[in-house]
Every structure is written in structure tokens, then in C-alpha cells.
PDB file of C-alpha atoms and ligand atoms in Angstrom:
ATOM      1  CA  MET A 429       4.085   5.866 -12.872  1.00  0.00           C
ATOM      2  CA  ARG A 430       3.784   6.263  -9.108  1.00  0.00           C
ATOM      3  CA  ILE A 431       1.230   3.709  -8.038  1.00  0.00           C
ATOM      4  CA  VAL A 432       0.029   2.349  -4.707  1.00  0.00           C
ATOM      5  CA  LEU A 433      -1.493  -1.115  -4.426  1.00  0.00           C
ATOM      6  CA  LEU A 434      -3.980  -1.450  -1.584  1.00  0.00           C
ATOM      7  CA  GLY A 435      -5.868  -4.526  -0.556  1.00  0.00           C
ATOM      8  CA  PRO A 436      -6.206  -7.227   2.070  1.00  0.00           C
ATOM      9  CA  PRO A 437      -3.615  -9.963   2.582  1.00  0.00           C
ATOM     10  CA  GLY A 438      -4.119 -12.695   0.012  1.00  0.00           C
ATOM     11  CA  ALA A 439      -5.584 -10.363  -2.618  1.00  0.00           C
ATOM     12  CA  GLY A 440      -2.627 -10.945  -4.945  1.00  0.00           C
ATOM     13  CA  LYS A 441      -0.935  -7.548  -4.630  1.00  0.00           C
ATOM     14  CA  GLY A 442       2.558  -9.019  -4.744  1.00  0.00           C
ATOM     15  CA  THR A 443       1.920 -11.051  -7.893  1.00  0.00           C
ATOM     16  CA  GLN A 444       0.324  -8.148  -9.703  1.00  0.00           C
ATOM     17  CA  ALA A 445       2.919  -5.650  -8.472  1.00  0.00           C
ATOM     18  CA  ALA A 446       5.719  -7.774  -9.950  1.00  0.00           C
ATOM     19  CA  ARG A 447       3.901  -7.937 -13.301  1.00  0.00           C
ATOM     20  CA  LEU A 448       3.126  -4.205 -13.320  1.00  0.00           C
ATOM     21  CA  ALA A 449       6.678  -3.294 -12.337  1.00  0.00           C
ATOM     22  CA  GLN A 450       7.850  -5.197 -15.400  1.00  0.00           C
ATOM     23  CA  HIS A 451       5.194  -3.587 -17.570  1.00  0.00           C
ATOM     24  CA  PHE A 452       6.061  -0.046 -16.457  1.00  0.00           C
ATOM     25  CA  ASP A 453       9.754  -0.784 -15.980  1.00  0.00           C
ATOM     26  CA  CYS A 454       9.857   0.625 -12.470  1.00  0.00           C
ATOM     27  CA  PRO A 455      10.845  -0.797  -9.067  1.00  0.00           C
ATOM     28  CA  HIS A 456       8.438  -2.934  -7.053  1.00  0.00           C
ATOM     29  CA  VAL A 457       8.719  -1.670  -3.487  1.00  0.00           C
ATOM     30  CA  SER A 458       7.159  -4.232  -1.145  1.00  0.00           C
ATOM     31  CA  THR A 459       7.411  -3.422   2.559  1.00  0.00           C
ATOM     32  CA  GLY A 460       6.602  -7.040   3.441  1.00  0.00           C
ATOM     33  CA  ASP A 461       9.502  -8.251   1.238  1.00  0.00           C
ATOM     34  CA  ILE A 462      11.892  -5.689   2.731  1.00  0.00           C
ATOM     35  CA  PHE A 463      10.949  -6.814   6.242  1.00  0.00           C
ATOM     36  CA  ARG A 464      11.248 -10.509   5.340  1.00  0.00           C
ATOM     37  CA  SER A 465      14.712 -10.052   3.864  1.00  0.00           C
ATOM     38  CA  ASN A 466      15.783  -8.125   6.990  1.00  0.00           C
ATOM     39  CA  VAL A 467      14.407 -10.933   9.165  1.00  0.00           C
ATOM     40  CA  ALA A 468      16.317 -13.486   7.069  1.00  0.00           C
ATOM     41  CA  GLU A 469      19.539 -11.457   7.377  1.00  0.00           C
ATOM     42  CA  GLY A 470      19.021 -10.971  11.128  1.00  0.00           C
ATOM     43  CA  THR A 471      19.353  -7.174  10.979  1.00  0.00           C
ATOM     44  CA  GLU A 472      18.151  -4.951  13.834  1.00  0.00           C
ATOM     45  CA  LEU A 473      15.229  -3.822  11.667  1.00  0.00           C
ATOM     46  CA  GLY A 474      14.388  -7.461  11.008  1.00  0.00           C
ATOM     47  CA  GLN A 475      14.426  -8.273  14.731  1.00  0.00           C
ATOM     48  CA  ILE A 476      12.051  -5.392  15.496  1.00  0.00           C
ATOM     49  CA  ALA A 477       9.731  -6.224  12.593  1.00  0.00           C
ATOM     50  CA  LYS A 478       9.576  -9.954  13.320  1.00  0.00           C
ATOM     51  CA  GLN A 479       7.846  -9.472  16.674  1.00  0.00           C
ATOM     52  CA  TYR A 480       4.966  -7.704  14.954  1.00  0.00           C
ATOM     53  CA  MET A 481       4.867  -9.788  11.778  1.00  0.00           C
ATOM     54  CA  ASP A 482       4.631 -13.092  13.649  1.00  0.00           C
ATOM     55  CA  GLN A 483       1.557 -11.812  15.491  1.00  0.00           C
ATOM     56  CA  GLY A 484      -0.018 -10.467  12.302  1.00  0.00           C
ATOM     57  CA  ASP A 485       0.299  -6.922  13.660  1.00  0.00           C
ATOM     58  CA  LEU A 486       1.546  -3.861  11.849  1.00  0.00           C
ATOM     59  CA  VAL A 487       5.109  -2.733  12.407  1.00  0.00           C
ATOM     60  CA  PRO A 488       4.981   0.717  14.103  1.00  0.00           C
ATOM     61  CA  ASP A 489       4.399   3.598  11.731  1.00  0.00           C
ATOM     62  CA  GLU A 490       7.616   5.471  12.389  1.00  0.00           C
ATOM     63  CA  VAL A 491       9.723   2.393  11.612  1.00  0.00           C
ATOM     64  CA  VAL A 492       7.905   1.724   8.326  1.00  0.00           C
ATOM     65  CA  ILE A 493       7.703   5.358   7.283  1.00  0.00           C
ATOM     66  CA  ALA A 494      11.435   5.939   7.752  1.00  0.00           C
ATOM     67  CA  MET A 495      12.234   2.747   5.849  1.00  0.00           C
ATOM     68  CA  VAL A 496       9.966   3.574   2.895  1.00  0.00           C
ATOM     69  CA  MET A 497      11.054   7.209   2.612  1.00  0.00           C
ATOM     70  CA  ASP A 498      14.634   6.030   2.528  1.00  0.00           C
ATOM     71  CA  ARG A 499      13.812   3.480  -0.196  1.00  0.00           C
ATOM     72  CA  LEU A 500      11.871   6.010  -2.298  1.00  0.00           C
ATOM     73  CA  SER A 501      14.787   8.416  -2.204  1.00  0.00           C
ATOM     74  CA  SER A 502      16.928   5.888  -4.118  1.00  0.00           C
ATOM     75  CA  PRO A 503      17.772   6.927  -7.681  1.00  0.00           C
ATOM     76  CA  ASP A 504      15.943   3.937  -9.167  1.00  0.00           C
ATOM     77  CA  CYS A 505      12.630   5.297  -7.803  1.00  0.00           C
ATOM     78  CA  ALA A 506      13.077   8.720  -9.416  1.00  0.00           C
ATOM     79  CA  GLY A 507      11.143   7.698 -12.525  1.00  0.00           C
ATOM     80  CA  GLY A 508       8.309   6.009 -10.630  1.00  0.00           C
ATOM     81  CA  PHE A 509       7.547   3.042  -8.387  1.00  0.00           C
ATOM     82  CA  LEU A 510       4.939   0.524  -7.404  1.00  0.00           C
ATOM     83  CA  LEU A 511       4.248   0.531  -3.697  1.00  0.00           C
ATOM     84  CA  ASP A 512       2.965  -2.814  -2.459  1.00  0.00           C
ATOM     85  CA  GLY A 513       1.884  -3.011   1.190  1.00  0.00           C
ATOM     86  CA  PHE A 514       2.447   0.661   1.978  1.00  0.00           C
ATOM     87  CA  PRO A 515       0.679   2.748   3.150  1.00  0.00           C
ATOM     88  CA  ARG A 516      -1.337   0.623   5.575  1.00  0.00           C
ATOM     89  CA  THR A 517      -2.480   3.332   7.972  1.00  0.00           C
ATOM     90  CA  VAL A 518      -3.726   6.889   7.564  1.00  0.00           C
ATOM     91  CA  ALA A 519      -0.565   8.152   9.283  1.00  0.00           C
ATOM     92  CA  GLN A 520       1.548   6.334   6.668  1.00  0.00           C
ATOM     93  CA  ALA A 521      -0.567   7.769   3.838  1.00  0.00           C
ATOM     94  CA  GLU A 522      -0.195  11.277   5.222  1.00  0.00           C
ATOM     95  CA  ALA A 523       3.557  10.867   5.557  1.00  0.00           C
ATOM     96  CA  LEU A 524       3.756   9.611   1.972  1.00  0.00           C
ATOM     97  CA  ASP A 525       1.668  12.568   0.758  1.00  0.00           C
ATOM     98  CA  LEU A 526       3.857  15.069   2.559  1.00  0.00           C
ATOM     99  CA  ASN A 527       6.998  13.503   1.159  1.00  0.00           C
ATOM    100  CA  LEU A 528       5.745  13.329  -2.439  1.00  0.00           C
ATOM    101  CA  VAL A 529       4.165  16.788  -2.362  1.00  0.00           C
ATOM    102  CA  ALA A 530       7.452  18.224  -1.098  1.00  0.00           C
ATOM    103  CA  GLN A 531       9.145  16.778  -4.164  1.00  0.00           C
ATOM    104  CA  ASP A 532       6.344  17.707  -6.556  1.00  0.00           C
ATOM    105  CA  THR A 533       5.952  14.066  -7.504  1.00  0.00           C
ATOM    106  CA  PRO A 534       2.359  13.152  -6.532  1.00  0.00           C
ATOM    107  CA  LEU A 535       0.876   9.694  -6.859  1.00  0.00           C
ATOM    108  CA  HIS A 536      -0.748   8.863 -10.174  1.00  0.00           C
ATOM    109  CA  SER A 537      -3.069   6.153  -8.986  1.00  0.00           C
ATOM    110  CA  VAL A 538      -4.118   3.924  -6.104  1.00  0.00           C
ATOM    111  CA  LEU A 539      -5.500   0.500  -6.952  1.00  0.00           C
ATOM    112  CA  CYS A 540      -7.554  -1.272  -4.331  1.00  0.00           C
ATOM    113  CA  PHE A 541      -7.858  -5.037  -4.781  1.00  0.00           C
ATOM    114  CA  GLU A 542     -11.129  -6.553  -3.644  1.00  0.00           C
ATOM    115  CA  ALA A 543     -11.947 -10.197  -2.945  1.00  0.00           C
ATOM    116  CA  ALA A 544     -14.427 -11.933  -0.660  1.00  0.00           C
ATOM    117  CA  ASP A 545     -13.125 -12.989   2.772  1.00  0.00           C
ATOM    118  CA  GLU A 546     -13.675 -16.714   2.008  1.00  0.00           C
ATOM    119  CA  GLU A 547     -11.487 -16.381  -1.087  1.00  0.00           C
ATOM    120  CA  LEU A 548      -8.784 -14.600   0.932  1.00  0.00           C
ATOM    121  CA  TYR A 549      -8.812 -17.325   3.615  1.00  0.00           C
ATOM    122  CA  ARG A 550      -8.594 -20.005   0.945  1.00  0.00           C
ATOM    123  CA  ARG A 551      -5.622 -18.333  -0.745  1.00  0.00           C
ATOM    124  CA  LEU A 552      -3.788 -17.572   2.503  1.00  0.00           C
ATOM    125  CA  ALA A 553      -4.273 -21.099   3.809  1.00  0.00           C
ATOM    126  CA  GLY A 554      -2.904 -22.447   0.491  1.00  0.00           C
ATOM    127  CA  ARG A 555       0.078 -20.113   0.725  1.00  0.00           C
ATOM    128  CA  SER A 556       0.673 -21.200   4.310  1.00  0.00           C
ATOM    129  CA  ALA A 557       1.005 -24.821   3.214  1.00  0.00           C
ATOM    130  CA  GLU A 558       3.189 -23.900   0.256  1.00  0.00           C
ATOM    131  CA  LEU A 559       5.538 -21.211   1.587  1.00  0.00           C
ATOM    132  CA  LYS A 560       5.418 -21.844   5.347  1.00  0.00           C
ATOM    133  CA  ARG A 561       5.287 -18.129   6.101  1.00  0.00           C
ATOM    134  CA  SER A 562       5.373 -17.605   9.856  1.00  0.00           C
ATOM    135  CA  ASP A 563       2.412 -15.190   9.629  1.00  0.00           C
ATOM    136  CA  ASP A 564       0.139 -17.506   7.635  1.00  0.00           C
ATOM    137  CA  GLY A 565      -1.181 -19.635  10.559  1.00  0.00           C
ATOM    138  CA  GLU A 566      -4.971 -19.750  10.911  1.00  0.00           C
ATOM    139  CA  GLU A 567      -5.293 -17.389  13.900  1.00  0.00           C
ATOM    140  CA  THR A 568      -2.758 -14.981  12.447  1.00  0.00           C
ATOM    141  CA  ILE A 569      -4.552 -14.946   9.103  1.00  0.00           C
ATOM    142  CA  ARG A 570      -7.790 -14.017  10.873  1.00  0.00           C
ATOM    143  CA  HIS A 571      -6.022 -11.277  12.838  1.00  0.00           C
ATOM    144  CA  ARG A 572      -4.320  -9.866   9.737  1.00  0.00           C
ATOM    145  CA  LEU A 573      -7.692  -9.574   8.013  1.00  0.00           C
ATOM    146  CA  GLU A 574      -9.084  -7.757  11.080  1.00  0.00           C
ATOM    147  CA  VAL A 575      -6.095  -5.424  11.120  1.00  0.00           C
ATOM    148  CA  TYR A 576      -6.719  -4.704   7.434  1.00  0.00           C
ATOM    149  CA  ALA A 577     -10.377  -3.902   8.112  1.00  0.00           C
ATOM    150  CA  THR A 578      -9.672  -1.534  11.001  1.00  0.00           C
ATOM    151  CA  LYS A 579      -6.349   0.104  10.110  1.00  0.00           C
ATOM    152  CA  THR A 580      -5.976  -0.082   6.324  1.00  0.00           C
ATOM    153  CA  ARG A 581      -9.499  -0.109   4.911  1.00  0.00           C
ATOM    154  CA  PRO A 582     -10.005   3.581   5.908  1.00  0.00           C
ATOM    155  CA  LEU A 583      -7.466   4.388   3.182  1.00  0.00           C
ATOM    156  CA  VAL A 584     -10.129   3.539   0.604  1.00  0.00           C
ATOM    157  CA  ASP A 585     -12.028   6.674   1.668  1.00  0.00           C
ATOM    158  CA  TYR A 586      -8.805   8.614   2.045  1.00  0.00           C
ATOM    159  CA  TYR A 587      -7.803   8.015  -1.569  1.00  0.00           C
ATOM    160  CA  MET A 588     -11.335   8.080  -2.962  1.00  0.00           C
ATOM    161  CA  HIS A 589     -11.676  11.575  -1.566  1.00  0.00           C
ATOM    162  CA  ARG A 590      -8.530  12.505  -3.460  1.00  0.00           C
ATOM    163  CA  ARG A 591      -9.890  10.937  -6.662  1.00  0.00           C
ATOM    164  CA  LEU A 592      -6.938   8.591  -6.921  1.00  0.00           C
ATOM    165  CA  LEU A 593      -8.718   5.326  -6.223  1.00  0.00           C
ATOM    166  CA  SER A 594      -9.712   2.566  -8.638  1.00  0.00           C
ATOM    167  CA  ILE A 595     -11.300  -0.627  -7.310  1.00  0.00           C
ATOM    168  CA  VAL A 596     -10.070  -3.820  -8.971  1.00  0.00           C
ATOM    169  CA  ASP A 597     -11.826  -7.185  -8.807  1.00  0.00           C
ATOM    170  CA  ALA A 598      -8.912  -9.388  -7.714  1.00  0.00           C
ATOM    171  CA  VAL A 599     -10.611 -12.725  -8.388  1.00  0.00           C
ATOM    172  CA  GLY A 600      -9.751 -14.602 -11.560  1.00  0.00           C
ATOM    173  CA  HIS A 601      -6.744 -15.589 -13.628  1.00  0.00           C
ATOM    174  CA  VAL A 602      -3.600 -13.574 -13.004  1.00  0.00           C
ATOM    175  CA  GLU A 603      -3.568 -12.311 -16.615  1.00  0.00           C
ATOM    176  CA  ASP A 604      -7.210 -11.219 -16.409  1.00  0.00           C
ATOM    177  CA  VAL A 605      -6.593  -9.259 -13.211  1.00  0.00           C
ATOM    178  CA  THR A 606      -3.562  -7.565 -14.815  1.00  0.00           C
ATOM    179  CA  ALA A 607      -5.719  -6.620 -17.816  1.00  0.00           C
ATOM    180  CA  ARG A 608      -8.361  -5.141 -15.470  1.00  0.00           C
ATOM    181  CA  ILE A 609      -5.686  -3.098 -13.724  1.00  0.00           C
ATOM    182  CA  LEU A 610      -4.296  -1.713 -16.971  1.00  0.00           C
ATOM    183  CA  ASP A 611      -7.849  -0.835 -18.065  1.00  0.00           C
ATOM    184  CA  ALA A 612      -8.479   0.880 -14.731  1.00  0.00           C
ATOM    185  CA  LEU A 613      -5.258   2.892 -15.067  1.00  0.00           C
ATOM    186  CA  ASP A 614      -6.237   3.946 -18.607  1.00  0.00           C
ATOM    187  CA  ALA A 615      -9.721   4.930 -17.470  1.00  0.00           C
ATOM    188  CA  ALA A 616      -8.294   6.943 -14.565  1.00  0.00           C
ATOM    189  CA  ARG A 617      -5.904   8.726 -16.913  1.00  0.00           C
ATOM    190  CA  LEU A 618      -8.701   9.574 -19.341  1.00  0.00           C
ATOM    191  CA  SER A 619     -11.051  10.854 -16.650  1.00  0.00           C
ATOM    192  CA  ASP A 620      -8.239  12.909 -15.227  1.00  0.00           C
ATOM    193  CA  ARG A 621      -7.534  14.452 -18.578  1.00  0.00           C
ATOM    194  CA  ALA A 622     -11.243  15.196 -18.984  1.00  0.00           C
ATOM    195  CA  ASN A 623     -11.097  17.011 -15.651  1.00  0.00           C
ATOM    196  CA  GLY A 624      -8.173  19.065 -16.910  1.00  0.00           C
ATOM    197  CA  ASN A 625      -5.829  17.600 -14.363  1.00  0.00           C
ATOM    198  CA  GLY A 626      -2.604  17.038 -16.220  1.00  0.00           C
ATOM    199  CA  ASN A 627      -0.726  15.211 -13.518  1.00  0.00           C
ATOM    200  CA  HIS A 628      -3.506  12.709 -12.940  1.00  0.00           C
ATOM    201  CA  ALA A 629      -3.926  13.413  -9.274  1.00  0.00           C
ATOM    202  CA  GLY A 630      -7.181  14.985  -8.221  1.00  0.00           C
ATOM    203  CA  ASN A 631      -7.879  16.356  -4.773  1.00  0.00           C
ATOM    204  CA  GLY A 632     -11.518  15.459  -4.528  1.00  0.00           C
ATOM    205  CA  ASP A 633     -13.081  18.367  -6.371  1.00  0.00           C
ATOM    206  CA  GLY A 634     -12.045  17.012  -9.760  1.00  0.00           C
ATOM    207  CA  HIS A 635     -10.445  20.266 -10.910  1.00  0.00           C
ATOM    208  CA  ALA A 636      -7.450  21.377  -8.947  1.00  0.00           C
ATOM    209  CA  ASN A 637      -4.623  18.957  -8.495  1.00  0.00           C
ATOM    210  CA  ARG A 638      -3.836  17.696  -5.039  1.00  0.00           C
ATOM    211  CA  HIS A 639      -1.233  20.368  -4.428  1.00  0.00           C
ATOM    212  CA  GLY A 640      -3.846  23.027  -4.990  1.00  0.00           C
ATOM    213  CA  ARG A 641      -6.869  24.221  -3.090  1.00  0.00           C
ATOM    214  CA  GLY A 642      -8.651  21.627  -1.084  1.00  0.00           C
ATOM    215  CA  TYR A 643      -5.565  19.583  -0.217  1.00  0.00           C
ATOM    216  CA  GLN A 644      -5.566  19.479   3.533  1.00  0.00           C
ATOM    217  CA  PRO A 645      -3.322  16.875   5.123  1.00  0.00           C
ATOM    218  CA  ARG A 646      -4.884  16.053   8.458  1.00  0.00           C
ATOM    219  CA  SER A 647      -1.602  16.596  10.214  1.00  0.00           C
ATOM    220  CA  GLY A 648       1.998  17.555   9.659  1.00  0.00           C
ATOM    221  CA  ALA A 649       5.119  15.439   9.732  1.00  0.00           C
ATOM    222  CA  GLY A 650       5.616  16.328  13.394  1.00  0.00           C
ATOM    223  CA  ALA A 651       2.165  15.058  14.287  1.00  0.00           C
ATOM    224  CA  VAL A 652       2.832  11.832  12.391  1.00  0.00           C
ATOM    225  CA  ALA A 653       6.038  11.314  14.345  1.00  0.00           C
ATOM    226  CA  ASP A 654       4.304  12.184  17.644  1.00  0.00           C
ATOM    227  CA  ARG A 655       1.537   9.688  16.965  1.00  0.00           C
ATOM    228  CA  ALA A 656       4.033   6.992  16.018  1.00  0.00           C
ATOM    229  CA  ALA A 657       6.006   7.622  19.196  1.00  0.00           C
ATOM    230  CA  ALA A 658       2.797   7.454  21.246  1.00  0.00           C
ATOM    231  CA  THR A 659       1.968   4.131  19.585  1.00  0.00           C
ATOM    232  CA  LEU A 660       5.336   2.767  20.615  1.00  0.00           C
ATOM    233  CA  ARG A 661       5.010   4.073  24.185  1.00  0.00           C
ATOM    234  CA  SER A 662       1.618   2.405  24.572  1.00  0.00           C
ATOM    235  CA  ARG A 663       2.992  -1.045  23.649  1.00  0.00           C
TER     236      ARG A 663
HETATM  237  P1  AMP B1955       2.851  -8.284   3.533  1.00  0.00           P
HETATM  238  O1  AMP B1955       3.820  -9.222   2.892  1.00  0.00           O
HETATM  239  O2  AMP B1955       2.686  -6.999   2.770  1.00  0.00           O
HETATM  240  O3  AMP B1955       1.520  -8.941   3.833  1.00  0.00           O
HETATM  241  O4  AMP B1955       3.480  -7.853   4.934  1.00  0.00           O
HETATM  242  C1  AMP B1955       3.818  -8.816   5.908  1.00  0.00           C
HETATM  243  C2  AMP B1955       3.871  -8.145   7.272  1.00  0.00           C
HETATM  244  O5  AMP B1955       4.872  -7.102   7.281  1.00  0.00           O
HETATM  245  C3  AMP B1955       2.598  -7.455   7.716  1.00  0.00           C
HETATM  246  O6  AMP B1955       1.643  -8.336   8.281  1.00  0.00           O
HETATM  247  C4  AMP B1955       3.142  -6.465   8.752  1.00  0.00           C
HETATM  248  O7  AMP B1955       3.480  -7.123   9.952  1.00  0.00           O
HETATM  249  C5  AMP B1955       4.447  -6.021   8.089  1.00  0.00           C
HETATM  250  N1  AMP B1955       4.209  -4.855   7.212  1.00  0.00           N
HETATM  251  C6  AMP B1955       4.351  -4.799   5.872  1.00  0.00           C
HETATM  252  N2  AMP B1955       4.054  -3.582   5.416  1.00  0.00           N
HETATM  253  C7  AMP B1955       3.711  -2.839   6.490  1.00  0.00           C
HETATM  254  C8  AMP B1955       3.276  -1.505   6.673  1.00  0.00           C
HETATM  255  N3  AMP B1955       3.133  -0.666   5.639  1.00  0.00           N
HETATM  256  N4  AMP B1955       3.006  -1.084   7.933  1.00  0.00           N
HETATM  257  C9  AMP B1955       3.166  -1.894   8.985  1.00  0.00           C
HETATM  258  N5  AMP B1955       3.547  -3.172   8.885  1.00  0.00           N
HETATM  259  C10 AMP B1955       3.826  -3.654   7.646  1.00  0.00           C
END
């Protein structure tokens, strides 16, 4: 299975991704975890990422995209993966699409975790006390939720349009949320089969798969790189 987990900070993506990775026996690729381990090891990537993470900002697209594409090209991802925390911008989603389409390995499903803002604050504040993450201070939490709303939330439409999206209620016991996810994945598979789409990846019209008619990436890889470079220049 090639699955993306979307959702605001504090929605429980990491917990569920670890459980699903075990269930499907595939790697859990968490961009946040990769950055944190690079910060801990003091690598150059870690030093770049830390400046953004501490402020609750997103690491520039071209840095993240290169890192994820490199990770997904590892042999252990050949049979599938669970992406947790990527993509977080439309440019990242487009880059992922281009990469997967080029390899004829489209996504199977995108799960978007939903929880009320008060619940997210409560969880993030609890995690701050417990784990002492440098990006879990009150102001940073607020900013991260704003960044989610402006930069990442548009991906809900992006993937809904491609008929890949399932919304998951992320509130409740961990086991119950996992059960909801597995139900959602089953339902998506069934509806895909009913639409005659064998690879479980619609493009919005419910008939052709996303490689076929109707799949129109908004830009090419060059445009993604240009935009990322422009982002960096403007900082
Ligand atoms: P997370 O653990 O997924 O909440 O990620 C922690 C931090 O890492 C985020 O607040 C960002 O600063 C950075 N980060 C993780 N994934 C991405 C991404 N896909 N794009 C940009 N920044 C990211």
C-alpha cells in the first residue's frame, strides 16, 4: 500500500502511521522524524531544518522534496510506504505525483485526520510537557496550526479531486481510530473497484485512473524547483 497521512499537528498521525506500518508491513516514512534525527545528529540538513522547525514553519519545499524522493527510492519502499507529514504543500504533492507517476506506482489512498482545534491544542500542550519538543511551545503550536490551515489544508481539495481522499475522525481511543482507518481503506478499495479502477487511484472522474485523461499536474518538476528556489530567495 502507498498511503499518505494528512492532518494537523496533534491529530495522531505518527501513532497511527506506526500501527498501520506494522499492519501492512511497510516502512513508516515520517519527515518530522527524519528532520529530528538529523537535528540530533547535528547534520547539515538538521541545521537547516532546525531554524524552521523551532519557529513552527515549514522547511523549504526543495529541501523536503529532495529528502523524501531519496527516501522513497530506497529498496524497502518498493513494496509500499506510509507517508506521515509529507506532502504538506501543493508543490510537494505535485512533486510526489510526478515522481510516482513516472514509476507507475500511484498512491492508493490519502487519509485526512480531523479533530477540533481545542482537542489539538490540548494534545499538543500535553505532548509539550511530556516530550519537551522544541516546537511544542504555546505560540509555536498556534503558528503550526495556522501553517496547516493555509499551506496544508488545500491538499484536502487536491486529493479529493483525485478521488484519493478519506476523512477519518481522529478523536477517540487509538484502537478505535485504527479500526476506522482500516474501514475507510476497505471502503475506498471497494468503491474503486466499483468504478472499474483497478489500481485504486481515481483522477476525479471516477473512471480513468490518475495516469489517464483528466490528470493535469498544475506544473512540472522544473516549476516546482523554480517555486522552491523563489521561496528560499524571498526569506
Ligand atoms: P511533524 O513531526 O510532522 O509535525 O514535523 C515537525 C516539523 O518538521 C514541522 O513543523 C516542519 O517544521 C518540519 N516538517 C516536517 N515535514 C515537513 C514537510 N513535509 N514540509 C516542510 N516541513 C516539514
